[in-house]
PDB file of C-alpha atoms in Angstrom:
ATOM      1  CA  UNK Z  20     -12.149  53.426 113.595  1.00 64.00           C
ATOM      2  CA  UNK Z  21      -8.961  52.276 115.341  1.00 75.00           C
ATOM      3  CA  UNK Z  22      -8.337  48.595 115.462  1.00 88.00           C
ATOM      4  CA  UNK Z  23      -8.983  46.742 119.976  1.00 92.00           C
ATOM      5  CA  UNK Z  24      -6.461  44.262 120.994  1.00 93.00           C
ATOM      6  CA  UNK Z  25      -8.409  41.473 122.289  1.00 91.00           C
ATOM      7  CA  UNK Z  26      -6.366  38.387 124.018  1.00 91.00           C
ATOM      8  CA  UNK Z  27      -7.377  34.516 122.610  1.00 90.00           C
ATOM      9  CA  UNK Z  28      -6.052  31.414 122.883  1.00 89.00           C
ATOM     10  CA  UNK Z  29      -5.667  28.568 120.401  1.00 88.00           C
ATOM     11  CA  UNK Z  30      -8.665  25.534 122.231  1.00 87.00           C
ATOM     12  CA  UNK Z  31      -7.088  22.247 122.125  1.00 85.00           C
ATOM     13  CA  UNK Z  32     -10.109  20.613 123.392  1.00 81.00           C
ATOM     14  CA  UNK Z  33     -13.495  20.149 122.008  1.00 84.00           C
ATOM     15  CA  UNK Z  34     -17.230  19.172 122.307  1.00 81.00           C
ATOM     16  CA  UNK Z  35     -19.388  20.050 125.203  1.00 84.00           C
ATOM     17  CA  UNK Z  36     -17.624  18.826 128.729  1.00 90.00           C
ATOM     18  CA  UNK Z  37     -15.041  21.189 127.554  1.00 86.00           C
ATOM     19  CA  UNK Z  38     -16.636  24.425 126.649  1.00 88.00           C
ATOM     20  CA  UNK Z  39     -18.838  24.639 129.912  1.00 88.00           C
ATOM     21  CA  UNK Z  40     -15.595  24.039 132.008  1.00 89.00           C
ATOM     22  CA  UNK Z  41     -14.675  27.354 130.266  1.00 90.00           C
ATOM     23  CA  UNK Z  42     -17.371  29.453 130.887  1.00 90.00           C
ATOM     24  CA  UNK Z  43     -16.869  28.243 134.011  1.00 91.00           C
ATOM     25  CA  UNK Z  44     -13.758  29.786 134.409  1.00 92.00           C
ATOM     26  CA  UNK Z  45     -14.991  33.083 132.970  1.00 92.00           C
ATOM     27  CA  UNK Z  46     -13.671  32.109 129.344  1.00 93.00           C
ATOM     28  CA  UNK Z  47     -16.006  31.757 126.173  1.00 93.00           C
ATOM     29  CA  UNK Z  48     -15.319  29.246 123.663  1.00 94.00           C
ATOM     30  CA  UNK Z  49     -15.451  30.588 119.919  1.00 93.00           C
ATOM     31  CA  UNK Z  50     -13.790  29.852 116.545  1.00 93.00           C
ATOM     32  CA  UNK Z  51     -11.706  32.033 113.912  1.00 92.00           C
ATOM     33  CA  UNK Z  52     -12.865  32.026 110.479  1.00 91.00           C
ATOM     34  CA  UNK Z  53     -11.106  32.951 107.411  1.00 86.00           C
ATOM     35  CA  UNK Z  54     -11.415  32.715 103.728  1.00 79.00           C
ATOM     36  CA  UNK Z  55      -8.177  30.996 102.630  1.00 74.00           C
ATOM     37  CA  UNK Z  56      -7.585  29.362 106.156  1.00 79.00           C
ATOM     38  CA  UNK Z  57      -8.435  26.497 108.377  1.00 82.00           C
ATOM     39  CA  UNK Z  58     -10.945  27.607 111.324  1.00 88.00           C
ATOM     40  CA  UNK Z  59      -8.706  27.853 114.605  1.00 89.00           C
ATOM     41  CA  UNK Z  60     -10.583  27.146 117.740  1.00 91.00           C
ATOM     42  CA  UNK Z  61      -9.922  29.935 120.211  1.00 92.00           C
ATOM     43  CA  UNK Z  62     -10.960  30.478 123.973  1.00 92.00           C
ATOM     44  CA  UNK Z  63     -11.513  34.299 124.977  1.00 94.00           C
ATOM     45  CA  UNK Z  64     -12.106  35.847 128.779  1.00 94.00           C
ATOM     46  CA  UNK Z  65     -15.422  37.164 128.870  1.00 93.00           C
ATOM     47  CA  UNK Z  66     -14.717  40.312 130.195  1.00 93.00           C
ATOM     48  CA  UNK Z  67     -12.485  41.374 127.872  1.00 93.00           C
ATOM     49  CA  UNK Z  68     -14.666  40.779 124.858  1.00 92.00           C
ATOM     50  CA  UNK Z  69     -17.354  42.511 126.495  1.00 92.00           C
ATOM     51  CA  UNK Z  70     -14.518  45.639 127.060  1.00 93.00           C
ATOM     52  CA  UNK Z  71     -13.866  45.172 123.477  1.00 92.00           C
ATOM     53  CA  UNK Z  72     -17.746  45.022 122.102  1.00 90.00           C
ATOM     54  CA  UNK Z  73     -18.199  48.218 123.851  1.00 90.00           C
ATOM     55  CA  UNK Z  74     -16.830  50.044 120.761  1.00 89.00           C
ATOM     56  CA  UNK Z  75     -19.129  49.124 118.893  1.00 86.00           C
ATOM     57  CA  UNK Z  76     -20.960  45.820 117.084  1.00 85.00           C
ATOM     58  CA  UNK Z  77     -18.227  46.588 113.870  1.00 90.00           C
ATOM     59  CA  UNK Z  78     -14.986  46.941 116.104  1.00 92.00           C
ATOM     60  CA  UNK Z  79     -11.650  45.618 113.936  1.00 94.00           C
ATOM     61  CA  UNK Z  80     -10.096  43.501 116.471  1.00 93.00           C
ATOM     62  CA  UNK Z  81      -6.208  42.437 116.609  1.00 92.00           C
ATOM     63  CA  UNK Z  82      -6.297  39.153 117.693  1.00 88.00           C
ATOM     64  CA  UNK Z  83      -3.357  38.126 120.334  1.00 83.00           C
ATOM     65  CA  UNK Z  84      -2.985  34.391 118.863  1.00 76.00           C
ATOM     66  CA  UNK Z  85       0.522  32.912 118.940  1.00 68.00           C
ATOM     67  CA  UNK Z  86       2.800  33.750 116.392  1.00 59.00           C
ATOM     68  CA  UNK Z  87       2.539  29.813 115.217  1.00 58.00           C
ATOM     69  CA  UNK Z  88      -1.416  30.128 115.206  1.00 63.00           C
ATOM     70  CA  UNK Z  89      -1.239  33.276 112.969  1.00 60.00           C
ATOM     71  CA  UNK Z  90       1.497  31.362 110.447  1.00 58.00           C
ATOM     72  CA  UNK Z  91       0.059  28.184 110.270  1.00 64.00           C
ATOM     73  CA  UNK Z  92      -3.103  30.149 109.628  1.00 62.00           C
ATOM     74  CA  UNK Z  93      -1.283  31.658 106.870  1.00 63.00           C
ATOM     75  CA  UNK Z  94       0.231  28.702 105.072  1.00 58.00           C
ATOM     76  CA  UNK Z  95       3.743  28.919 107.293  1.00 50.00           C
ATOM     77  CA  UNK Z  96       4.434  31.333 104.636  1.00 52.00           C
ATOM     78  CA  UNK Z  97       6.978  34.418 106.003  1.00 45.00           C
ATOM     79  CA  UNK Z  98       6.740  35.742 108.921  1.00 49.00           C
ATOM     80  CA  UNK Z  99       3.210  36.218 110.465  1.00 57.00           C
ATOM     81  CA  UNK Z 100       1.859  39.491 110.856  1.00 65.00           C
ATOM     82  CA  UNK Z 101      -1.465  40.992 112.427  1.00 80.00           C
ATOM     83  CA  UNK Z 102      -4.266  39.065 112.559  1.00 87.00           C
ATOM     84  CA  UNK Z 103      -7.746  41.075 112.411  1.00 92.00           C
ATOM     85  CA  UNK Z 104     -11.233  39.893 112.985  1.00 93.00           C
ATOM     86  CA  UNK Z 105     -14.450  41.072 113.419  1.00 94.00           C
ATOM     87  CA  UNK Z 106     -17.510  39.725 115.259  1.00 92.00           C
ATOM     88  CA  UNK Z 107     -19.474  37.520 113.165  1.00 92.00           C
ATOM     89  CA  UNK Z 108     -22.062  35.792 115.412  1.00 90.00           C
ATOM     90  CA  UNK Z 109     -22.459  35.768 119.055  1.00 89.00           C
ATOM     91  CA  UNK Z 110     -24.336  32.947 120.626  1.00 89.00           C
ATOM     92  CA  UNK Z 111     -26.591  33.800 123.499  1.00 90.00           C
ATOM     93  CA  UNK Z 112     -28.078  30.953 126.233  1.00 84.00           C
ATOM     94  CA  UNK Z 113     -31.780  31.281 125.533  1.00 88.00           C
ATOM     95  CA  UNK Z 114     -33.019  31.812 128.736  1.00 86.00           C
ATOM     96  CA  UNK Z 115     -29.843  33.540 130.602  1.00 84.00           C
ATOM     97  CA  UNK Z 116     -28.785  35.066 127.740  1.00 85.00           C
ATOM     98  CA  UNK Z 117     -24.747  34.612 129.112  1.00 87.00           C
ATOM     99  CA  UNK Z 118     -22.902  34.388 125.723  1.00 89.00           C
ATOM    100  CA  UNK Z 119     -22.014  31.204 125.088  1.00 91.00           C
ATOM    101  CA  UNK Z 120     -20.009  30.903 121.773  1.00 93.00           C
ATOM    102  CA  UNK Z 121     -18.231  33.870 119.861  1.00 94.00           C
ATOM    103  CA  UNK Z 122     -17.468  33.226 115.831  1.00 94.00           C
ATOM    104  CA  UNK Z 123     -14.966  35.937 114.926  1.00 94.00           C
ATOM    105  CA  UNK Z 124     -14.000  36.221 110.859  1.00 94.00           C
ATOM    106  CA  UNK Z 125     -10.756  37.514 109.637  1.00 92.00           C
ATOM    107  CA  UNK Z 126     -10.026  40.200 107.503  1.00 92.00           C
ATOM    108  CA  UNK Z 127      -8.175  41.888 105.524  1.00 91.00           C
ATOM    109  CA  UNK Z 128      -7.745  45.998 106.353  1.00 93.00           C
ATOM    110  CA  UNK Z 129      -7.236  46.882 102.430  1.00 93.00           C
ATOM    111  CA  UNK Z 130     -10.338  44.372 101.219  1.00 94.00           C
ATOM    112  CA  UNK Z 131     -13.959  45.826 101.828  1.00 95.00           C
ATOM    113  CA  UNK Z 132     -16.436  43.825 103.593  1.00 94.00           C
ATOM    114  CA  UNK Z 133     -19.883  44.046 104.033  1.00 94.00           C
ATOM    115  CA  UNK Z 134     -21.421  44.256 107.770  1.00 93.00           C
ATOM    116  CA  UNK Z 135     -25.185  45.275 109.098  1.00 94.00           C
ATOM    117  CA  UNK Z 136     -25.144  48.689 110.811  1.00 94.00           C
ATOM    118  CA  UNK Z 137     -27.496  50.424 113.670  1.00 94.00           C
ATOM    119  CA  UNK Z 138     -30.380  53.437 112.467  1.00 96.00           C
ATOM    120  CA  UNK Z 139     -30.520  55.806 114.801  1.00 96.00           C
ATOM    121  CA  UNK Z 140     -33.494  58.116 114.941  1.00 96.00           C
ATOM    122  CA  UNK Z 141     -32.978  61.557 115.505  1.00 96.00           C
ATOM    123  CA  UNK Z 142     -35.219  64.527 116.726  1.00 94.00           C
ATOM    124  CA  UNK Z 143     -39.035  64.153 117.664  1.00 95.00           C
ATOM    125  CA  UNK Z 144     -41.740  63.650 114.429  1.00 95.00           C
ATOM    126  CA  UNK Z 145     -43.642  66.488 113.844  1.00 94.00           C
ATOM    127  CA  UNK Z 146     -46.014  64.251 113.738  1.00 94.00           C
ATOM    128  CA  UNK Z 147     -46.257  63.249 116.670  1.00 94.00           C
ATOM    129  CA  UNK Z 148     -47.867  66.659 118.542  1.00 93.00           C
ATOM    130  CA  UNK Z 149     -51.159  65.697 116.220  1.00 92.00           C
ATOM    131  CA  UNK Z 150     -51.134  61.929 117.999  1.00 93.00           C
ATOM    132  CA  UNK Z 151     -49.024  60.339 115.347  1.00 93.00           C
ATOM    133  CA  UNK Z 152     -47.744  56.841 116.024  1.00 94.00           C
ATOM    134  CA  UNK Z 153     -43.844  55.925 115.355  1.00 94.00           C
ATOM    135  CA  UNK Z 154     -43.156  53.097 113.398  1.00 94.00           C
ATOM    136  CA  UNK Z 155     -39.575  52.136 113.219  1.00 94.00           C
ATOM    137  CA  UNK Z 156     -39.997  49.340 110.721  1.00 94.00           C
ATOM    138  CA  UNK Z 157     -35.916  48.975 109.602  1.00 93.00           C
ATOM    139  CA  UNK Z 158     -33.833  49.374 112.054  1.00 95.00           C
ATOM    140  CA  UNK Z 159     -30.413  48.458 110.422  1.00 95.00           C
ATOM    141  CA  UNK Z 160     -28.854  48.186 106.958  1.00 96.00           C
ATOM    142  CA  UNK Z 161     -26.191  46.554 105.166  1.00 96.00           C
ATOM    143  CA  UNK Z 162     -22.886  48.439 103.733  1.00 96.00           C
ATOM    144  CA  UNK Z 163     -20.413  47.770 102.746  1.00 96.00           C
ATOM    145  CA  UNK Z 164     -16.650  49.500 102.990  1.00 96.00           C
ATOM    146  CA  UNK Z 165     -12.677  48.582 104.503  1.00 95.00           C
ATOM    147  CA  UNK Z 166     -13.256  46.809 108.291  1.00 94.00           C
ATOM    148  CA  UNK Z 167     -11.679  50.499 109.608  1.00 92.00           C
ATOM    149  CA  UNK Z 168     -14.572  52.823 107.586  1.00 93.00           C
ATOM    150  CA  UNK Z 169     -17.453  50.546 109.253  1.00 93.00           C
ATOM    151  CA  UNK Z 170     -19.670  53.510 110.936  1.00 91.00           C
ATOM    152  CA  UNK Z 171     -20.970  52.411 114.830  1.00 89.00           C
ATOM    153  CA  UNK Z 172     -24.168  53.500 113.800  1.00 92.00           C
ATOM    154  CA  UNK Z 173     -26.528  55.785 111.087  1.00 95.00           C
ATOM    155  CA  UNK Z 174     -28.086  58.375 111.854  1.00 95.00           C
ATOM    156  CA  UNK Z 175     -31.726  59.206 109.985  1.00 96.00           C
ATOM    157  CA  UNK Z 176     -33.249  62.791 110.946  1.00 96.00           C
ATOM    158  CA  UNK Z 177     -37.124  62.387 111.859  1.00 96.00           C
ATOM    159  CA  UNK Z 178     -38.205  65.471 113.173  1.00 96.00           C
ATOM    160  CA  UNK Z 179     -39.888  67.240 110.081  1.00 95.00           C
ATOM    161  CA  UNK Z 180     -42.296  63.904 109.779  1.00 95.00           C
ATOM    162  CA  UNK Z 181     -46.109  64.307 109.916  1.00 95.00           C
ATOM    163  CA  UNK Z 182     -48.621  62.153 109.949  1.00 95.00           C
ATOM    164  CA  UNK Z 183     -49.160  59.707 106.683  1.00 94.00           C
ATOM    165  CA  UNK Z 184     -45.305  60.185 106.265  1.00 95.00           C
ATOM    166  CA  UNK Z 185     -42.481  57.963 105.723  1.00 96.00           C
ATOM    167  CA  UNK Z 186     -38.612  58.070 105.212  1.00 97.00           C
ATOM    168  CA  UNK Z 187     -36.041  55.530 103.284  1.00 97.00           C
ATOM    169  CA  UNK Z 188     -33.132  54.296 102.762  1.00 96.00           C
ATOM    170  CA  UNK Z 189     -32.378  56.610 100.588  1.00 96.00           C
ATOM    171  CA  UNK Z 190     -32.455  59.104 103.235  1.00 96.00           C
ATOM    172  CA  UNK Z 191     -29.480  57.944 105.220  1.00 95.00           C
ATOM    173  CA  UNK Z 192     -25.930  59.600 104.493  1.00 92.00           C
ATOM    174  CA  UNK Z 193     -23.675  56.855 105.369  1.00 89.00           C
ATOM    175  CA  UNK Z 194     -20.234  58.882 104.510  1.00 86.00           C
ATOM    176  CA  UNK Z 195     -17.307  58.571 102.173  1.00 90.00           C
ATOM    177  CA  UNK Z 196     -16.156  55.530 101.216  1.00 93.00           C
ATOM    178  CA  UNK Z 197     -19.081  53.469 102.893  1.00 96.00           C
ATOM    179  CA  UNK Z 198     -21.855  52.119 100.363  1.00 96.00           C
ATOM    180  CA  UNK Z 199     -25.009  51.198 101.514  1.00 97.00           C
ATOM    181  CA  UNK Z 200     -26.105  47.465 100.596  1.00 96.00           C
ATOM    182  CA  UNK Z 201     -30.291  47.660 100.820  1.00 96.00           C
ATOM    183  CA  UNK Z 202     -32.976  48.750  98.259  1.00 96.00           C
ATOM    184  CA  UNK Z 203     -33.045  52.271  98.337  1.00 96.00           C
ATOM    185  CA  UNK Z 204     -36.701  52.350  98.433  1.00 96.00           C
ATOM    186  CA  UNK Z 205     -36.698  49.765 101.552  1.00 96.00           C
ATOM    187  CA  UNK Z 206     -38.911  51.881 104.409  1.00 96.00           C
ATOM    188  CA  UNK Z 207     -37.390  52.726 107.423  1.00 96.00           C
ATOM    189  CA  UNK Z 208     -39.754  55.102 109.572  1.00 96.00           C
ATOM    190  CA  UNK Z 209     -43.311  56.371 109.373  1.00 96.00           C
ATOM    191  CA  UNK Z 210     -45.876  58.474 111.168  1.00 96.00           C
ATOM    192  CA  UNK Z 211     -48.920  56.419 111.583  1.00 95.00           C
ATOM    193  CA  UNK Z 212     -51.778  57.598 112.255  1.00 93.00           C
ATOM    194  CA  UNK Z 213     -53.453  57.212 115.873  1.00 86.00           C
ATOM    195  CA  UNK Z 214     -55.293  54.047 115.863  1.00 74.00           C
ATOM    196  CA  UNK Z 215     -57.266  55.042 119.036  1.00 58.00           C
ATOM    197  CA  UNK Z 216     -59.078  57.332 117.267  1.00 50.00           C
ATOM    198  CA  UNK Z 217     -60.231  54.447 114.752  1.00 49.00           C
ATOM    199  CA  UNK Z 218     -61.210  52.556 118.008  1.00 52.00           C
ATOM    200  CA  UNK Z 219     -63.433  54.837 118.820  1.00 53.00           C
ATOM    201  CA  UNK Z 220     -65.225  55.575 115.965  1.00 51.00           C
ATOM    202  CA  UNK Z 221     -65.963  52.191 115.451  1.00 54.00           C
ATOM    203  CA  UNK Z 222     -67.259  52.499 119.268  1.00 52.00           C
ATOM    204  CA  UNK Z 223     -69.736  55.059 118.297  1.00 52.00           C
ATOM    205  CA  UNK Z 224     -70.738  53.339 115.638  1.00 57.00           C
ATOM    206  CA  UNK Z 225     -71.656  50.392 117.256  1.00 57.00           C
ATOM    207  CA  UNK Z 226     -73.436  52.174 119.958  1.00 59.00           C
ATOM    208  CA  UNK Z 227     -75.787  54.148 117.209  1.00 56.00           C
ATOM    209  CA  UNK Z 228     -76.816  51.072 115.934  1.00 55.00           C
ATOM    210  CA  UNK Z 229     -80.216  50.028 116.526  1.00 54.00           C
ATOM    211  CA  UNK Z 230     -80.298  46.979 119.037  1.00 53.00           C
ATOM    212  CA  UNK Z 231     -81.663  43.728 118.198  1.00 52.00           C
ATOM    213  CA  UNK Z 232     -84.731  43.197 120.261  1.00 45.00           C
ATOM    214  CA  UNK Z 233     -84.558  39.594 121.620  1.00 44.00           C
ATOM    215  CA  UNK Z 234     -88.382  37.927 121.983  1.00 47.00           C
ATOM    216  CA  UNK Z 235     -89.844  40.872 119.905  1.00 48.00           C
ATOM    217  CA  UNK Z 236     -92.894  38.543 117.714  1.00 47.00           C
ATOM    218  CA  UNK Z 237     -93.476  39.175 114.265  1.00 45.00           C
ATOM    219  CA  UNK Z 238     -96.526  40.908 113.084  1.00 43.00           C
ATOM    220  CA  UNK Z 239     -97.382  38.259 111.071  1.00 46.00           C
ATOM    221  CA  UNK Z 240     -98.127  36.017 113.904  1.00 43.00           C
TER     222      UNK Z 240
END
């Protein structure tokens, strides 16, 4: 995966006054992490990390900090070079859902790094013709590879499933290079069974039952 340039600025100014003036000017506060550095506050336009999210949740990102930023970041050792990131958290209002805070973490393009990846399920279950049920019970996994092998997303064939069946982790084929963090026995998809069918039957039941007759006296009386 090639690397996105994506614009930031170093924030001067902190705390809450200062942050909603931001998004208020179509900018979202956020903060670059790194393991040997000092976290550097950063501003970002919202449009353009949306334009740069849109390859993907594992995008490598070149961050356009200042040449100062990126050396002070690195000690004030050399010249600075490159400075890549990659998404680690976005922060979501919890009504509006606008994206409120971005926490990007450096990295390093010749050190692996682990990062959770998207299932997707191909083809139609089998299965499902006789009334089975989907159930999509693990929708992403962990793996772990260099910030450029990160797949977009995993794909897990489900069309030869029937009914009572299930696939795993061990099913997915995440590529050369790229090792897959979870248990191998963790369960991904199944074909349930229909659970109208159980419904009913427990309808009949019920209805062959011999009603309770209310006011009925006992012989004994």
């Amino acid at each position: 995966m090639d690397t996105v340039k994506l614009g930031v600025q170093e924030r001067k100014e902190m705390g809450n006054g200062p942050s909603r003036r931001l998004r208020a000017a179509g900018l979202i506060p956020g903060v670059v992490y790194g393991k040997d550095s000092t976290p550097t506050p950063v501003s970002v336009a919202l449009d353009d990390l949306r334009a740069a999210l849109a390859h993907g949740q594992n995008v490598v990102l070149e961050l356009g900090l200042d040449a100062a930023v990126r050396a002070e970041r690195k000690g004030g050792k050399g010249r600075p070079g490159a400075l890549y990131a990659v998404v680690k958290e976005l922060q979501f209002h919890p009504i509006k859902r606008n994206v409120l805070h971005v926490d990007l973490h450096e990295v390093d393009l010749t050190e692996e790094i682990e990062a959770p990846v998207a299932i997707e399920l191909v083809g139609t279950a089998a299965g499902i013709a006789d009334g089975g049920i989907v159930d999509w019970a693990h929708r992403e996994v962990v793996v772990r590879a260099l910030p450029n092998s990160i797949p977009a997303s995993l794909e897990l064939d489900v069309s030869e499933l029937l009914i009572g069946q299930h696939l795993t982790v061990a099913a997915l084929s995440a590529g050369e290079g790229v090792t897959i963090v979870d248990d191998p026995d963790t369960m991904v998809v199944a074909v349930m069974a229909p659970r109208v069918q159980e419904e009913e039957v427990g309808a009949v039941e019920e209805e062959q039952a011999e009603p309770e007759i209310i006011g009925e006296k006992s012989s004994e009386e």
